[in-house]
């Protein structure tokens, strides 16, 4: 996205989408590291693909949770603490953030992406807490 080469050494969410240099094995990866300075800069089309990918990941994918509070204990192990509201049994699935996740889970899509309706519903000031 910033006009720099990204070399992947395995698989992940962003490899093989046209904006990374992807290695298929350890030998190929090590060989490339020895000549990484020779890689040409990414083409404008690759930079645009990376920008679009970043937009989807950072702006369309995040979901601010208002129905469940997650925090970490201020202890050596920083244990995860989860607070679920008292009305969880009756109203929980109707809350906008939980409903958005439920729609994604039943949609069988690979990644969670907030569509316009989800963004508007989750951003409602009067959305049930």
Coordinates of C-alpha atoms in Angstrom, one line a residue, residues 4-128:
X4 CA 7.0 -1.1 -0.9
X5 CA 7.5 -4.8 -1.8
X6 CA 6.0 -7.3 0.6
X7 CA 7.4 -10.8 0.5
X8 CA 5.4 -13.6 2.0
X9 CA 7.0 -16.7 3.5
X10 CA 3.9 -18.7 3.9
X11 CA 0.2 -18.3 3.6
X12 CA -2.1 -15.7 5.2
X13 CA -5.0 -13.5 4.5
X14 CA -3.2 -11.2 2.0
X15 CA -1.0 -13.5 0.0
X16 CA -1.7 -14.3 -3.6
X17 CA -4.0 -11.3 -4.3
X18 CA -1.7 -9.7 -6.7
X19 CA 0.2 -7.2 -4.5
X20 CA 2.7 -9.4 -2.8
X21 CA 5.7 -11.4 -3.9
X22 CA 4.8 -15.0 -2.8
X23 CA 7.3 -17.8 -2.2
X24 CA 6.3 -21.4 -2.5
X25 CA 9.0 -22.9 -0.3
X26 CA 11.8 -22.1 2.1
X27 CA 14.6 -22.4 -0.4
X28 CA 12.9 -19.9 -2.8
X29 CA 12.3 -17.5 0.1
X30 CA 15.9 -17.7 1.3
X31 CA 17.2 -17.1 -2.3
X32 CA 15.0 -14.1 -2.7
X33 CA 16.2 -12.6 0.6
X34 CA 19.7 -12.6 -0.9
X35 CA 18.6 -10.4 -3.8
X36 CA 15.6 -8.6 -2.3
X37 CA 17.3 -5.3 -3.2
X38 CA 16.9 -6.2 -6.9
X39 CA 13.1 -6.4 -6.8
X40 CA 11.5 -3.7 -8.9
X41 CA 9.1 -1.5 -7.1
X42 CA 5.5 -2.5 -7.2
X43 CA 3.5 -1.5 -10.2
X44 CA 0.7 1.1 -9.7
X45 CA -1.9 -1.6 -10.2
X46 CA -0.3 -3.6 -7.3
X47 CA -0.3 -0.6 -5.0
X48 CA -4.0 0.0 -5.9
X49 CA -4.8 -3.6 -5.0
X50 CA -3.0 -3.3 -1.7
X51 CA -4.9 0.0 -0.9
X52 CA -8.2 -1.7 -1.7
X53 CA -7.4 -4.7 0.4
X54 CA -6.3 -2.4 3.3
X55 CA -9.6 -0.4 3.0
X56 CA -11.6 -3.6 3.3
X57 CA -9.6 -4.9 6.3
X58 CA -9.3 -1.7 8.3
X59 CA -12.5 0.1 7.4
X60 CA -15.1 -2.4 6.3
X61 CA -14.2 -5.4 8.5
X62 CA -13.9 -4.0 12.0
X63 CA -17.0 -4.2 14.2
X64 CA -17.1 -2.2 17.4
X65 CA -18.6 -4.5 20.0
X66 CA -21.2 -2.7 22.1
X67 CA -23.0 -5.8 23.4
X68 CA -20.0 -7.5 25.0
X69 CA -17.2 -5.9 26.8
X70 CA -13.8 -7.3 26.4
X71 CA -10.9 -6.3 28.5
X72 CA -7.6 -7.6 29.9
X73 CA -6.7 -8.0 33.5
X74 CA -3.9 -5.9 34.7
X75 CA -2.0 -9.0 35.8
X76 CA 1.2 -10.7 34.6
X77 CA -0.8 -13.1 32.3
X78 CA -3.2 -10.3 31.1
X79 CA -6.2 -12.7 31.2
X80 CA -9.1 -11.9 28.9
X81 CA -12.2 -10.7 30.8
X82 CA -15.6 -10.8 29.2
X83 CA -18.7 -9.0 30.4
X84 CA -22.0 -10.1 29.0
X85 CA -25.1 -8.0 29.6
X86 CA -27.8 -9.1 32.1
X87 CA -30.4 -9.4 29.3
X88 CA -28.3 -11.7 27.2
X89 CA -30.9 -14.5 27.3
X90 CA -33.7 -12.3 25.9
X91 CA -32.3 -9.4 23.9
X92 CA -28.8 -10.4 23.0
X93 CA -29.3 -11.7 19.5
X94 CA -31.3 -8.6 18.5
X95 CA -28.5 -6.2 19.3
X96 CA -27.0 -4.7 16.1
X97 CA -23.4 -5.9 16.6
X98 CA -24.4 -9.5 17.5
X99 CA -27.0 -9.5 14.6
X100 CA -24.2 -8.5 12.1
X101 CA -22.0 -11.3 13.3
X102 CA -24.9 -13.8 13.1
X103 CA -25.6 -12.7 9.5
X104 CA -22.0 -13.1 8.5
X105 CA -21.8 -16.6 10.1
X106 CA -24.9 -17.8 8.2
X107 CA -23.8 -16.1 4.9
X108 CA -20.9 -18.5 4.4
X109 CA -18.6 -15.7 3.2
X110 CA -14.9 -16.0 3.9
X111 CA -14.4 -12.7 5.7
X112 CA -16.6 -10.4 7.7
X113 CA -17.2 -7.2 5.9
X114 CA -19.6 -4.5 7.1
X115 CA -22.1 -3.5 4.4
X116 CA -23.8 -0.2 4.5
X117 CA -26.9 -1.5 6.4
X118 CA -24.7 -3.1 9.0
X119 CA -22.7 0.1 9.5
X120 CA -25.8 2.2 9.8
X121 CA -27.4 -0.1 12.3
X122 CA -24.3 -0.5 14.5
X123 CA -23.8 3.2 14.5
X124 CA -27.3 4.1 15.7
X125 CA -27.1 6.1 18.8
X126 CA -30.3 4.6 20.1
X127 CA -29.3 1.0 19.3
X128 CA -30.1 -1.3 22.2

